[in-house]
Coordinates of C-alpha atoms in Angstrom, one line a residue:
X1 CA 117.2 105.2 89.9
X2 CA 116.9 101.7 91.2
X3 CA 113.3 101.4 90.6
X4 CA 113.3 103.0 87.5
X5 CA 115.6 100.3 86.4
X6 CA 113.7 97.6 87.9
X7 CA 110.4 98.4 86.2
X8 CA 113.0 98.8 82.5
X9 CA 113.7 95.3 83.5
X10 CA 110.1 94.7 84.3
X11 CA 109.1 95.7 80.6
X12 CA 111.8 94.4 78.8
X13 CA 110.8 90.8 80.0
X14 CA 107.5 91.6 79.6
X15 CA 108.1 92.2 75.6
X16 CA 110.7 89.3 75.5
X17 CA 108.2 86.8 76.3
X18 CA 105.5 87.7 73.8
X19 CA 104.9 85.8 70.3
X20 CA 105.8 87.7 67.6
X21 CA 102.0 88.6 66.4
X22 CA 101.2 90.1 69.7
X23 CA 104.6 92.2 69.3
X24 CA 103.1 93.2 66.2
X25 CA 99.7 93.9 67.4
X26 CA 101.0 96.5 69.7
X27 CA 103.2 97.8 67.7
X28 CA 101.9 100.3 65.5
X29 CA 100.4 103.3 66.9
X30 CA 96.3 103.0 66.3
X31 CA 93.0 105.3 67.9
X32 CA 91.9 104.1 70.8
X33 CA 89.2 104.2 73.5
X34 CA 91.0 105.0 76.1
X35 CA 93.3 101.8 77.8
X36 CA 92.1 102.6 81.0
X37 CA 88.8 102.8 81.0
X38 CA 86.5 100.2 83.1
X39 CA 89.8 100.1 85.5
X40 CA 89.6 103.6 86.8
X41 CA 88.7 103.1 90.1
X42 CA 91.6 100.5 90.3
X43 CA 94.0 103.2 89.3
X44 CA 92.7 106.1 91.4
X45 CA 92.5 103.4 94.5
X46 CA 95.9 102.0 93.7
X47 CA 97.7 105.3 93.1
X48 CA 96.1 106.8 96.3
X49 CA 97.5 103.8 98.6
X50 CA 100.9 103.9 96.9
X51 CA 101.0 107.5 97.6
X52 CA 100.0 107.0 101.5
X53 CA 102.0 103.6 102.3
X54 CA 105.6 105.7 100.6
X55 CA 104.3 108.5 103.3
X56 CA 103.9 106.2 106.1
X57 CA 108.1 105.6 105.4
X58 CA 109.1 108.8 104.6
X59 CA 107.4 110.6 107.3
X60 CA 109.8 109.0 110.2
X61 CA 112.7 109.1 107.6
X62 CA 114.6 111.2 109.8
X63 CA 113.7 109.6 113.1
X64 CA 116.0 107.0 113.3
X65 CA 119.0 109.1 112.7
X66 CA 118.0 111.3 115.7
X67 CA 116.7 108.6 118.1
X68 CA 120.1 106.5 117.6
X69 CA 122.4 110.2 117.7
X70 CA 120.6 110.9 121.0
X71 CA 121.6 107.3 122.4
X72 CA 124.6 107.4 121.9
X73 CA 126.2 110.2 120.6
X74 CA 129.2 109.1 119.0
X75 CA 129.4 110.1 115.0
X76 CA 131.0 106.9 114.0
X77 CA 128.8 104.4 116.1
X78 CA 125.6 105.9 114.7
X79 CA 127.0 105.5 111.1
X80 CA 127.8 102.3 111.7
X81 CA 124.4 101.5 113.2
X82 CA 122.5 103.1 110.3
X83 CA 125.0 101.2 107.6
X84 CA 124.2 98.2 109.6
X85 CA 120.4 98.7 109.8
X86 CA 120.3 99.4 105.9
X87 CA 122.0 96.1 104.7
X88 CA 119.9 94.1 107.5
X89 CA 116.9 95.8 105.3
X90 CA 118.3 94.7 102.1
X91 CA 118.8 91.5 103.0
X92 CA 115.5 90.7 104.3
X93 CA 114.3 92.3 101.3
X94 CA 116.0 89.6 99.3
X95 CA 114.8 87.0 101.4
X96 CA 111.0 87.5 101.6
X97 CA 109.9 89.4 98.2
X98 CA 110.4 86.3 96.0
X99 CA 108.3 84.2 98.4
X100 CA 105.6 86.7 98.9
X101 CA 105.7 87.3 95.2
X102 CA 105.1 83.5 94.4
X103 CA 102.1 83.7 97.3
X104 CA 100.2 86.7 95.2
X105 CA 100.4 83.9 92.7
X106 CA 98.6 81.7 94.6
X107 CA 96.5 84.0 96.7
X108 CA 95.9 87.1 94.5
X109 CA 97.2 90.2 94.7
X110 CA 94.4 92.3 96.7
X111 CA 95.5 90.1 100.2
X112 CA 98.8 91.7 99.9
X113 CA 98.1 94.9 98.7
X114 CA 96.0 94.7 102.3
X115 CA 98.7 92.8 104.4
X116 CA 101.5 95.3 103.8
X117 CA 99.6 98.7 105.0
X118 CA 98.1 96.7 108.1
X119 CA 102.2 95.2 108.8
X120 CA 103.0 99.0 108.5
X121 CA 100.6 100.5 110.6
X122 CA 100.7 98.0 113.0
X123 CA 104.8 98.2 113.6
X124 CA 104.3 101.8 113.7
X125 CA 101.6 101.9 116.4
X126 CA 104.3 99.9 118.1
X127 CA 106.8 102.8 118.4
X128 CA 104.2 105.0 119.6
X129 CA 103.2 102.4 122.2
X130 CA 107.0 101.2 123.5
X131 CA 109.2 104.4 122.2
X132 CA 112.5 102.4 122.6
X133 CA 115.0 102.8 120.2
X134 CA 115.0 98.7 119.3
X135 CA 111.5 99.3 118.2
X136 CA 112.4 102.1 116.1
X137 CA 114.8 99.4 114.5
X138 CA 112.0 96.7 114.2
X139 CA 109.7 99.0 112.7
X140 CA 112.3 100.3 110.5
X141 CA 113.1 97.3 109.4
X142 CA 109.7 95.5 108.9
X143 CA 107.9 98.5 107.3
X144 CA 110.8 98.9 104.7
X145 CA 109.7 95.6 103.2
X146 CA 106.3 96.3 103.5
X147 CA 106.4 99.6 101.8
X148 CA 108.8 98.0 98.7
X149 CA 105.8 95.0 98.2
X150 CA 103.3 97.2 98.1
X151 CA 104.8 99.1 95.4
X152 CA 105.7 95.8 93.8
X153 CA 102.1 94.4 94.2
X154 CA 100.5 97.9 92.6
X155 CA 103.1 96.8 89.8
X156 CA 102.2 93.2 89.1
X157 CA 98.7 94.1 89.2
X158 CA 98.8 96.8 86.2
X159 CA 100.5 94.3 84.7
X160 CA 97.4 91.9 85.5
X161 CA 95.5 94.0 83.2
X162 CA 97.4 95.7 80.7
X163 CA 99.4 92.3 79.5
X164 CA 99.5 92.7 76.0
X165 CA 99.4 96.8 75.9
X166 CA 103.1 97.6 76.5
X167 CA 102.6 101.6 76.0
X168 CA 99.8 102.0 79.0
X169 CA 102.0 99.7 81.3
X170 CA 104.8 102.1 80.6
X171 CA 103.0 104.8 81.2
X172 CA 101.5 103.3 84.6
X173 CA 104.9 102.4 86.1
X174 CA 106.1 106.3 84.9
X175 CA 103.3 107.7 86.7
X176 CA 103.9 105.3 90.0
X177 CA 107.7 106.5 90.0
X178 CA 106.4 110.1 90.3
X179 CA 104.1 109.0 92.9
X180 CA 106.5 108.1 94.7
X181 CA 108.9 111.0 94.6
X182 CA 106.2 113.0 95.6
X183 CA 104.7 111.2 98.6
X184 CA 108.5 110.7 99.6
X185 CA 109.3 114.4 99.2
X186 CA 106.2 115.5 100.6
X187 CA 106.4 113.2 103.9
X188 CA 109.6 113.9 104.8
X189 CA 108.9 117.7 105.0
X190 CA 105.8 116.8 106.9
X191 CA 107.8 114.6 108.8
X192 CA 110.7 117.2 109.4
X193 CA 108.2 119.9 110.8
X194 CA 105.9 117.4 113.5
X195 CA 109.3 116.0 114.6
X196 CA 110.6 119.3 115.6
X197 CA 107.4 120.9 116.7
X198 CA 106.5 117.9 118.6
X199 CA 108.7 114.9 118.4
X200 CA 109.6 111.5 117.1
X201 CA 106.2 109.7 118.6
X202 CA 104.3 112.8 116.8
X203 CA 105.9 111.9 113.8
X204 CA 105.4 107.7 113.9
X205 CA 101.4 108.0 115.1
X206 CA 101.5 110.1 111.6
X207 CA 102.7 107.8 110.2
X208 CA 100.3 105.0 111.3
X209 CA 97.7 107.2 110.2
X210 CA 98.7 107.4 106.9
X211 CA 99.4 103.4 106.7
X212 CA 95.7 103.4 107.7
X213 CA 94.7 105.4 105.0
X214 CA 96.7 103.3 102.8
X215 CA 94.6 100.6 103.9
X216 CA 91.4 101.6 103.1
X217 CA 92.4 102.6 99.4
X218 CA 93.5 99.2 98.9
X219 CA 90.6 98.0 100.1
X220 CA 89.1 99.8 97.4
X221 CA 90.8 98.7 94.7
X222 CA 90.3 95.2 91.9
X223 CA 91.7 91.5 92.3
X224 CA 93.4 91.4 89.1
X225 CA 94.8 87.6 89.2
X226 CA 91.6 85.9 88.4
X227 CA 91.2 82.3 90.3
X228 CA 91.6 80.4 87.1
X229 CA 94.5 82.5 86.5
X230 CA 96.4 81.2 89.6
X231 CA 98.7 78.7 90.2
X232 CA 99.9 76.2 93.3
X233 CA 102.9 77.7 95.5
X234 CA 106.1 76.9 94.0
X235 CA 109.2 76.8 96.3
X236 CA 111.3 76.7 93.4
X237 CA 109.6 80.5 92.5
X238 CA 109.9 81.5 96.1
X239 CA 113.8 81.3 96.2
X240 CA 115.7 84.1 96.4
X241 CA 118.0 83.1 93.7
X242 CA 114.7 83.2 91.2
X243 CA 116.4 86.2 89.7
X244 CA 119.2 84.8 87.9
X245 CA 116.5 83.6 84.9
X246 CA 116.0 87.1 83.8
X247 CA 120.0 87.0 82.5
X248 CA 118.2 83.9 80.3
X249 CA 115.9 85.7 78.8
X250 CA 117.7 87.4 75.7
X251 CA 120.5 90.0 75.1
X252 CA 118.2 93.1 76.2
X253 CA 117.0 91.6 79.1
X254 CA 120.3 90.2 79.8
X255 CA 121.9 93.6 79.5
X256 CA 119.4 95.8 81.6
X257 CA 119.6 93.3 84.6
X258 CA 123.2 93.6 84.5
X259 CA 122.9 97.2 84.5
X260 CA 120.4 97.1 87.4
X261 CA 122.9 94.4 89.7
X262 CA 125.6 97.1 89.0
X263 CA 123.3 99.9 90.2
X264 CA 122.4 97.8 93.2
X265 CA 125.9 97.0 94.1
X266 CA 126.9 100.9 94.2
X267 CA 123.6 101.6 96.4
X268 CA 125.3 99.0 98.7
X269 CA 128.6 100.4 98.8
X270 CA 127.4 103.8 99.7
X271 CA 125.4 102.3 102.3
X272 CA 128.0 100.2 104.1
X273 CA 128.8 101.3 107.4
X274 CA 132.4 102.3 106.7
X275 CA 130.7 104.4 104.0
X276 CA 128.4 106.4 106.3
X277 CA 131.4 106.3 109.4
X278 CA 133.1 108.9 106.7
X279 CA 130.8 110.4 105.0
X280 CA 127.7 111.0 107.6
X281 CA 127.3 114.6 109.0
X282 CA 127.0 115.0 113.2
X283 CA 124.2 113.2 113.9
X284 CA 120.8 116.1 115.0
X285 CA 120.6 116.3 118.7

């Protein structure tokens, strides 16, 4: 629900900051030839790495949970663990997306969309090589963020080419939402099976096979942010606190981020640790 919220947002502003003609030029419904084509290979490539990177998370989505229960046993110190490793995720999140966003300015957004599966793969070959439970956290941690700015950089680059045609960009972020419900769905019952028919490191050199995959489809796919499109870093874009000019930016636009801090806020809340100290089951053993 959060990231179908964010990319509501996403449009909202989008439409906001056009003129009025080219509000009207999309407006009415016409014949076309087809929005997509010349940029199908962009799509397929892009879809295909969004689908792999979401698999390289959800695949070792249960790991954790079971590495930490075996450690130490105790319900109420895993939950707390867990609550804690969330909101260190979130918050590293918030730190680091604005600034790598303002770099994809700069850079384009191809050097990310190849950054964030190699970050992946690499922190999950790590597990496989160490198997301690602090590199479980690390890689937990790191590949979170990557996997979110991936899906954030697939985003940006539709938007890249579909600026003034508010319908296909709709129908893009739809269909990237449902890519990722099914690659998460879909890796965590792979994920389920190779960790109880063979273990945890089974499970995370999956994983880094799939971030591997992910790499070569991005590899694959278009620069969208042409060079005279791109602009100097900006610290000022990089900050964290960036977001508060979307609540600037008209009464819908206004009124959807609103919506999406409230949703945000109740995401924390379950994921506190006192939350998951009274709500989480035993952990597996």
């Amino acid at each position: 629900m959060l990231r179908v919220a964010l990319v509501c947002v996403g449009i909202a502003a989008h439409a906001a900051a056009l003129s009025p003609g080219e509000v009207g030029s999309i407006g009415p419904r016409r014949p076309r030839k087809g929005p997509f084509v010349g940029h199908s290979r962009h799509l397929a490539c892009s879809y295909g790495a969004l689908c792999s990177i979401v698999a390289t998370k959800a695949v070792v989505s249960q790991a954790l949970p079971i590495a930490l229960g075996d450690m130490i046993g105790e319900r109420d110190r895993v939950g707390e663990m867990l609550g804690t490793v969330a909101a260190s995720s979130a918050a590293l999140e918030f730190a680091v997306l604005p600034a790598i966003g303002a770099f994809s300015d700069t850079r384009g957004r191809k050097v990310v969309m190849l950054a964030m599966p190699t970050i992946a793969m690499f922190m999950r070959l790590l597990v496989v090589a160490v198997g301690r439970p602090w590199a479980l956290i690390v890689s937990r941690l790191v590949t979170g963020v990557a996997v979110n700015t991936f899906y954030t950089a697939v985003s940006i680059s539709f938007a890249d080419l579909f600026t003034n045609d508010s319908r296909s960009l709709a129908s893009l972020e739809g269909k990237s939402a449902a890519c990722w419900g099914a690659a998460y769905a879909g890796g965590m019952l792979l994920g389920a099976r190779l960790i109880v028919g063979r273990g945890i490191l089974a499970a995370y050199s999956a994983s880094a096979g799939f971030a591997l995959l992910a790499l070569i489809l991005a590899a694959g796919a278009d620069e969208t942010l042409p060079p005279d499109e791109r602009v100097p870093y900006s610290v000022n874009a990089s900050s964290p606190l960036a977001f508060s000019a979307l609540f600037t930016r008209g009464r819908v636009v206004a009124t959807l981020s609103a919506i999406l801090a409230l949703q945000a806020r109740r995401d924390v809340a379950e994921m506190s640790p006192r939350s998951l100290r009274t709500s989480c089951v035993d952990p597996p053993v």
